[in-house]
CSV table of N, CA and C in Angstrom, one decimal:
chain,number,residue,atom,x,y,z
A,88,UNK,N,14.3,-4.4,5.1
A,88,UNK,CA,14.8,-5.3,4.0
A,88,UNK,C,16.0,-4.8,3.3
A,89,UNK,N,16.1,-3.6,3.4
A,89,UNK,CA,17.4,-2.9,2.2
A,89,UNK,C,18.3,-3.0,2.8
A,90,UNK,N,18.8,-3.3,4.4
A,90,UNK,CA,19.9,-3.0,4.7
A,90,UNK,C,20.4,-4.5,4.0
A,91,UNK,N,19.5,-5.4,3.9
A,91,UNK,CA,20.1,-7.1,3.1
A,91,UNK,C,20.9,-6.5,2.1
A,92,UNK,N,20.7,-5.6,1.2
A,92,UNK,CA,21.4,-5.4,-0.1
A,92,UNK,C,22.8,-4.8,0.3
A,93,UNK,N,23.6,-5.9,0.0
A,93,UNK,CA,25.1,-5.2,0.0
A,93,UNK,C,25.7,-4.3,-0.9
A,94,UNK,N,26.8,-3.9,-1.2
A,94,UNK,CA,27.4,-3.6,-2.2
A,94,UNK,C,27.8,-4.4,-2.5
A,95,UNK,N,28.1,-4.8,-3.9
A,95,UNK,CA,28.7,-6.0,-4.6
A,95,UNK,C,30.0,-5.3,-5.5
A,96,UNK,N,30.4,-4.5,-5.8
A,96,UNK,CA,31.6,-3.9,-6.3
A,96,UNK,C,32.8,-4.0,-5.7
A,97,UNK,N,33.9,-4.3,-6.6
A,97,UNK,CA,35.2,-4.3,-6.5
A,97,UNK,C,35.4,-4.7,-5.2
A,98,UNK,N,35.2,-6.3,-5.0
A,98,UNK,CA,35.8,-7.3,-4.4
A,98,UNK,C,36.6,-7.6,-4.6
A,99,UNK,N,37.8,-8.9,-3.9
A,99,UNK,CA,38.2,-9.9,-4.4
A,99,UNK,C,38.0,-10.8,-3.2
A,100,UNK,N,37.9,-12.3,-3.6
A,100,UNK,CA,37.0,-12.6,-4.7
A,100,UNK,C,36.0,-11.8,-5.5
A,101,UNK,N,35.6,-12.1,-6.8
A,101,UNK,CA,34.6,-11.0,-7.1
A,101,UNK,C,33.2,-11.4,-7.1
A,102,UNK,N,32.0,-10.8,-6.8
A,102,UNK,CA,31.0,-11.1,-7.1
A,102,UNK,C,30.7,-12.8,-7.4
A,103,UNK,N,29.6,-13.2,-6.9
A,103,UNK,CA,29.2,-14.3,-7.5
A,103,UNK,C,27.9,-14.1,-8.2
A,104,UNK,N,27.3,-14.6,-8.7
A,104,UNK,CA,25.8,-15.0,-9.6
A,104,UNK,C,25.0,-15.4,-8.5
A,105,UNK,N,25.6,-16.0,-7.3
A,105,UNK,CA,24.2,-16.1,-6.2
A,105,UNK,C,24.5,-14.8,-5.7
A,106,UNK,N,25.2,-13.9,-5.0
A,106,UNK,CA,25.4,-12.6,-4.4
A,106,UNK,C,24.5,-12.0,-5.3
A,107,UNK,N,24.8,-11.7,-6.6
A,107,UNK,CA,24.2,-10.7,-7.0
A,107,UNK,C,22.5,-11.4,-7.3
A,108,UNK,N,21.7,-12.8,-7.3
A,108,UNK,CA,20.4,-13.1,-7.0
A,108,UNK,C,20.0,-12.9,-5.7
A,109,UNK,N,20.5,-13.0,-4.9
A,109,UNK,CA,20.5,-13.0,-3.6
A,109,UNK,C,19.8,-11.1,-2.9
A,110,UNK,N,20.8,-10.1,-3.5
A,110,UNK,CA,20.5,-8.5,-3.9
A,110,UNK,C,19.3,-8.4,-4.9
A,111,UNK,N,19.2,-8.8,-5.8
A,111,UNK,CA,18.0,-8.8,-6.7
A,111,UNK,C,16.7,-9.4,-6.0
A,112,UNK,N,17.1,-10.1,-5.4
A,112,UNK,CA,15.2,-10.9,-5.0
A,112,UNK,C,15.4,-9.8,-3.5
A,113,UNK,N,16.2,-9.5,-3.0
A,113,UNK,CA,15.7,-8.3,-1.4
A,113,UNK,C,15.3,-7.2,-2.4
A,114,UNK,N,15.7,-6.9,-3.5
A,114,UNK,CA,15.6,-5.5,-4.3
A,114,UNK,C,13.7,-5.5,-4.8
A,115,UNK,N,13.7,-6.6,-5.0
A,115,UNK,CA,12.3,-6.8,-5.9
A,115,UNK,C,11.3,-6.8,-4.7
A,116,UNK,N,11.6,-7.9,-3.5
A,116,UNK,CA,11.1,-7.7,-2.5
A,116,UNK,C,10.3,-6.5,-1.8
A,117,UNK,N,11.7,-5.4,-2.1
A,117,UNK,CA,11.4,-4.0,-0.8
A,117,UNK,C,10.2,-3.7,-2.1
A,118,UNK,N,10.0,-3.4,-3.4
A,118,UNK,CA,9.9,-2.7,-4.4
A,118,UNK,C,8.2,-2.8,-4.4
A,119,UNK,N,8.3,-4.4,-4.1
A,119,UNK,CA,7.0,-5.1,-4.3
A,119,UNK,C,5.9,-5.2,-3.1
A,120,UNK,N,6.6,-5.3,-2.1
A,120,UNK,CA,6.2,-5.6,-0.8
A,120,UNK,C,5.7,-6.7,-0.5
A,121,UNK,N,6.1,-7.4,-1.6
A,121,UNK,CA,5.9,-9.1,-1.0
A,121,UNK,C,7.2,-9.9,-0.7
A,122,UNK,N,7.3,-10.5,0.1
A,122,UNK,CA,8.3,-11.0,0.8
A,122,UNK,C,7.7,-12.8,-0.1
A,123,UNK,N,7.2,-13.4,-0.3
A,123,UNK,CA,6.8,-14.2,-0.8
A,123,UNK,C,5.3,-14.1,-1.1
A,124,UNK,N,5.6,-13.8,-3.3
A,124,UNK,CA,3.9,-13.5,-3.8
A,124,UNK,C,3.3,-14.8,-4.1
A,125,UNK,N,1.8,-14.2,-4.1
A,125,UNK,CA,1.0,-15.1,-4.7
A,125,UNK,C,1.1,-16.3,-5.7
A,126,UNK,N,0.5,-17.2,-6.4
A,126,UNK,CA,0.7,-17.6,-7.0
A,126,UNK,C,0.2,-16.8,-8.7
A,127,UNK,N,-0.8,-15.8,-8.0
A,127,UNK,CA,-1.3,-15.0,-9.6
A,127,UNK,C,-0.2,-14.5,-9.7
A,128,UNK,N,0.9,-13.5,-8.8
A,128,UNK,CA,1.9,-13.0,-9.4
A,128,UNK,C,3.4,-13.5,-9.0
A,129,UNK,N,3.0,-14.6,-8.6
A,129,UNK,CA,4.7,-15.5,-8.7
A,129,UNK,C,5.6,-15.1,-9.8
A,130,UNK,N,5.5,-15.7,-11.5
A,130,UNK,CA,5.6,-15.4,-12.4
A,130,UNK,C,6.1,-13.8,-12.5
A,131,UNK,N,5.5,-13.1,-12.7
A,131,UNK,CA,5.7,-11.9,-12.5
A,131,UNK,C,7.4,-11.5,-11.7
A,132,UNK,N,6.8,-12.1,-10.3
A,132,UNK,CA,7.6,-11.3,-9.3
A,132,UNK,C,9.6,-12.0,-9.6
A,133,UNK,N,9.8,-13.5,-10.3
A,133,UNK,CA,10.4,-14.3,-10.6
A,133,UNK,C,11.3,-13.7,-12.0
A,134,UNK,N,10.4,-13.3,-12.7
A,134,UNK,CA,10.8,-12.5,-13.9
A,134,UNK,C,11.6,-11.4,-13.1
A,135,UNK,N,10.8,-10.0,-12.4
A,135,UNK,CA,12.0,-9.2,-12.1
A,135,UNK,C,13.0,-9.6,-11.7
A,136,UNK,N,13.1,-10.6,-10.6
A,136,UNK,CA,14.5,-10.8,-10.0
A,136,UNK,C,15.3,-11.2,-10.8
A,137,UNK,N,15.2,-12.1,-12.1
A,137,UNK,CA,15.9,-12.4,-13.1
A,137,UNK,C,16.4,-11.1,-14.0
A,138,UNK,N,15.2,-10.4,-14.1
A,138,UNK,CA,16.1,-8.6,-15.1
A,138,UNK,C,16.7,-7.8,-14.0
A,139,UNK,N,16.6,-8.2,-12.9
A,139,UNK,CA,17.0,-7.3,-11.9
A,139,UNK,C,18.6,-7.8,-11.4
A,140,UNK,N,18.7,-9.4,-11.7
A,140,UNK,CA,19.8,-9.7,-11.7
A,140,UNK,C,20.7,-9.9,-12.9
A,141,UNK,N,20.0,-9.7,-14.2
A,141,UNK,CA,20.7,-9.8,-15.3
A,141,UNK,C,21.1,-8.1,-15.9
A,142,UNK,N,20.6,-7.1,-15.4
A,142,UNK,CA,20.6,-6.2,-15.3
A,142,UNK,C,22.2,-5.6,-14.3
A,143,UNK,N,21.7,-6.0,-13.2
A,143,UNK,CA,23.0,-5.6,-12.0
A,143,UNK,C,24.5,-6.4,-12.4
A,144,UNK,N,24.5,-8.0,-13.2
A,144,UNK,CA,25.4,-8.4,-13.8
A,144,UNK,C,26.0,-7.3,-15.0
A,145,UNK,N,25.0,-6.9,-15.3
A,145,UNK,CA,25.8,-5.8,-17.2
A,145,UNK,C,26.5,-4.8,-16.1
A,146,UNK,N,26.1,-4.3,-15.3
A,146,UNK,CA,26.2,-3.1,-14.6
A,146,UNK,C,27.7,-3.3,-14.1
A,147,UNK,N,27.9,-4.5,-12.9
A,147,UNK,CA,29.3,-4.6,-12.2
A,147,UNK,C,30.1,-5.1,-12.8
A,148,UNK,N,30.0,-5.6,-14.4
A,148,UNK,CA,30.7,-6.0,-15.1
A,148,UNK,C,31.4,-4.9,-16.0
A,149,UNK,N,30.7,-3.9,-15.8
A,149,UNK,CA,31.3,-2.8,-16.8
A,149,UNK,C,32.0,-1.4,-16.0
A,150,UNK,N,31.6,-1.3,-14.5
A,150,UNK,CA,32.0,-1.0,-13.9
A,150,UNK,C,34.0,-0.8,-13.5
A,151,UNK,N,34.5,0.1,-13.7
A,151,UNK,CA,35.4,0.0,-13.3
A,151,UNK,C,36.7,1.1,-11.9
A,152,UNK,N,37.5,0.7,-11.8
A,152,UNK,CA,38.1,1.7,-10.2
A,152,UNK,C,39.5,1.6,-10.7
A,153,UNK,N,40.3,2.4,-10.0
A,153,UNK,CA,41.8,2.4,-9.8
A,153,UNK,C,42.0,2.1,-8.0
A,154,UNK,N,40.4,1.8,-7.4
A,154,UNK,CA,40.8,1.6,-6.1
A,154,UNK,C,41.6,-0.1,-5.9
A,155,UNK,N,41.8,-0.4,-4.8
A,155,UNK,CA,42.2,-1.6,-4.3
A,155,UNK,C,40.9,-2.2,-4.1
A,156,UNK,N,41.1,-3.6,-4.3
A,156,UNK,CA,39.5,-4.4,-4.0
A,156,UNK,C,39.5,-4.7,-2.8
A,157,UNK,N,38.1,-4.7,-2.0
A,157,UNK,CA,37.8,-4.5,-1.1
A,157,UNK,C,38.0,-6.0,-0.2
A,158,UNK,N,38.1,-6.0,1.2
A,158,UNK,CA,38.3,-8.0,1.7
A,158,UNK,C,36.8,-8.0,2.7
A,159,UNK,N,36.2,-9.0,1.8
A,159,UNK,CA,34.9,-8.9,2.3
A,159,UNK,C,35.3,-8.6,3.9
A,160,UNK,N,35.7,-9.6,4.4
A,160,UNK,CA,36.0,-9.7,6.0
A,160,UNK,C,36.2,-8.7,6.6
A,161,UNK,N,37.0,-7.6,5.7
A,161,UNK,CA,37.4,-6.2,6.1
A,161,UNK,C,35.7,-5.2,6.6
A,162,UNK,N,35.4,-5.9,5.5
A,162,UNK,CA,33.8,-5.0,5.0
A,162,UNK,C,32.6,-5.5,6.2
A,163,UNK,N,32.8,-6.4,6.3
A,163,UNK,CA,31.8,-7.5,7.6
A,163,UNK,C,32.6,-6.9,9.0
A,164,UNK,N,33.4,-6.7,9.6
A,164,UNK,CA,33.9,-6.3,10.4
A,164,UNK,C,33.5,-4.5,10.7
A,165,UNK,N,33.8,-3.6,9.6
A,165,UNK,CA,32.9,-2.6,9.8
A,165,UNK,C,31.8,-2.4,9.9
A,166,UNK,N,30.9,-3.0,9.0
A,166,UNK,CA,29.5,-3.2,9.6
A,166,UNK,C,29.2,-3.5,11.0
A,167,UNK,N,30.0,-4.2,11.2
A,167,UNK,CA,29.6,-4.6,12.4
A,167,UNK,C,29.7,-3.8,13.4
A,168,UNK,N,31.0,-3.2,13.6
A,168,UNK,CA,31.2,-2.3,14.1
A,168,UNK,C,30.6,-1.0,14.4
A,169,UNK,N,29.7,-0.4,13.2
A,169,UNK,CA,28.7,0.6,13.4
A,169,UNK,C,27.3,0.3,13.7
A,170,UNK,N,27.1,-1.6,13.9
A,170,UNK,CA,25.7,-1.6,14.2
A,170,UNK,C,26.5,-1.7,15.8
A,171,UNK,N,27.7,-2.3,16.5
A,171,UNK,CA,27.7,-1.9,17.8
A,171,UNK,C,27.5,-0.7,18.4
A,172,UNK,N,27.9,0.3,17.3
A,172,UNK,CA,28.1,2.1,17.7
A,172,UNK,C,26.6,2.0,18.1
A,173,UNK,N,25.3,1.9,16.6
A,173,UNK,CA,24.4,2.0,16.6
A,173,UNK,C,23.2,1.3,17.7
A,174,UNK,N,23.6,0.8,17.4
A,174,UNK,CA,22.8,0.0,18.9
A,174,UNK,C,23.2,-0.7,20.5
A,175,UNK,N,24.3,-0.3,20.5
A,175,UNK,CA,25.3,-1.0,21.6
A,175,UNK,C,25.5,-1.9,22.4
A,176,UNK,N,25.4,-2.6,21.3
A,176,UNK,CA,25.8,-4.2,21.8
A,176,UNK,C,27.0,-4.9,21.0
């Protein structure tokens, strides 16, 4: 489940509000081990991904680089690249 979690930092475009929910519910997920909870702790599980996502927003908002922002496409192409190294296909 963790490899879902991307890095979300110094993009351009930057981040969105679904990217960074999207990272918070795989985050709460691995944490939890529920891939989809119960209804006793739905509630529960809905809350973290919301402090988990309003949390990770304070964070890459305050975050700063003197690097060049990254092109997702650039970033998706490397990956990809080391899962062919990794498994060779």
């Amino acid at each position: 489940m963790c490899r879902n979690i991307k890095m979300l930092f110094n993009f351009e475009p930057p981040v969105t509000p679904e990217e960074i929910g999207a990272a918070s519910l795989q985050f709460v997920r691995k944490i939890s081990g529920f891939n989809k909870p119960s209804k006793a702790n739905e509630a529960a599980f809905l809350k973290a991904v919301d402090e988990v996502a309003a949390a990770s927003g304070r964070l890459l908002s305050s975050l700063e680089t003197n690097a060049a922002p990254r092109s997702r496409e650039e970033e998706a192409a490397k990956a990809k690249a080391r899962s062919a190294e990794r498994f060779g296909t």
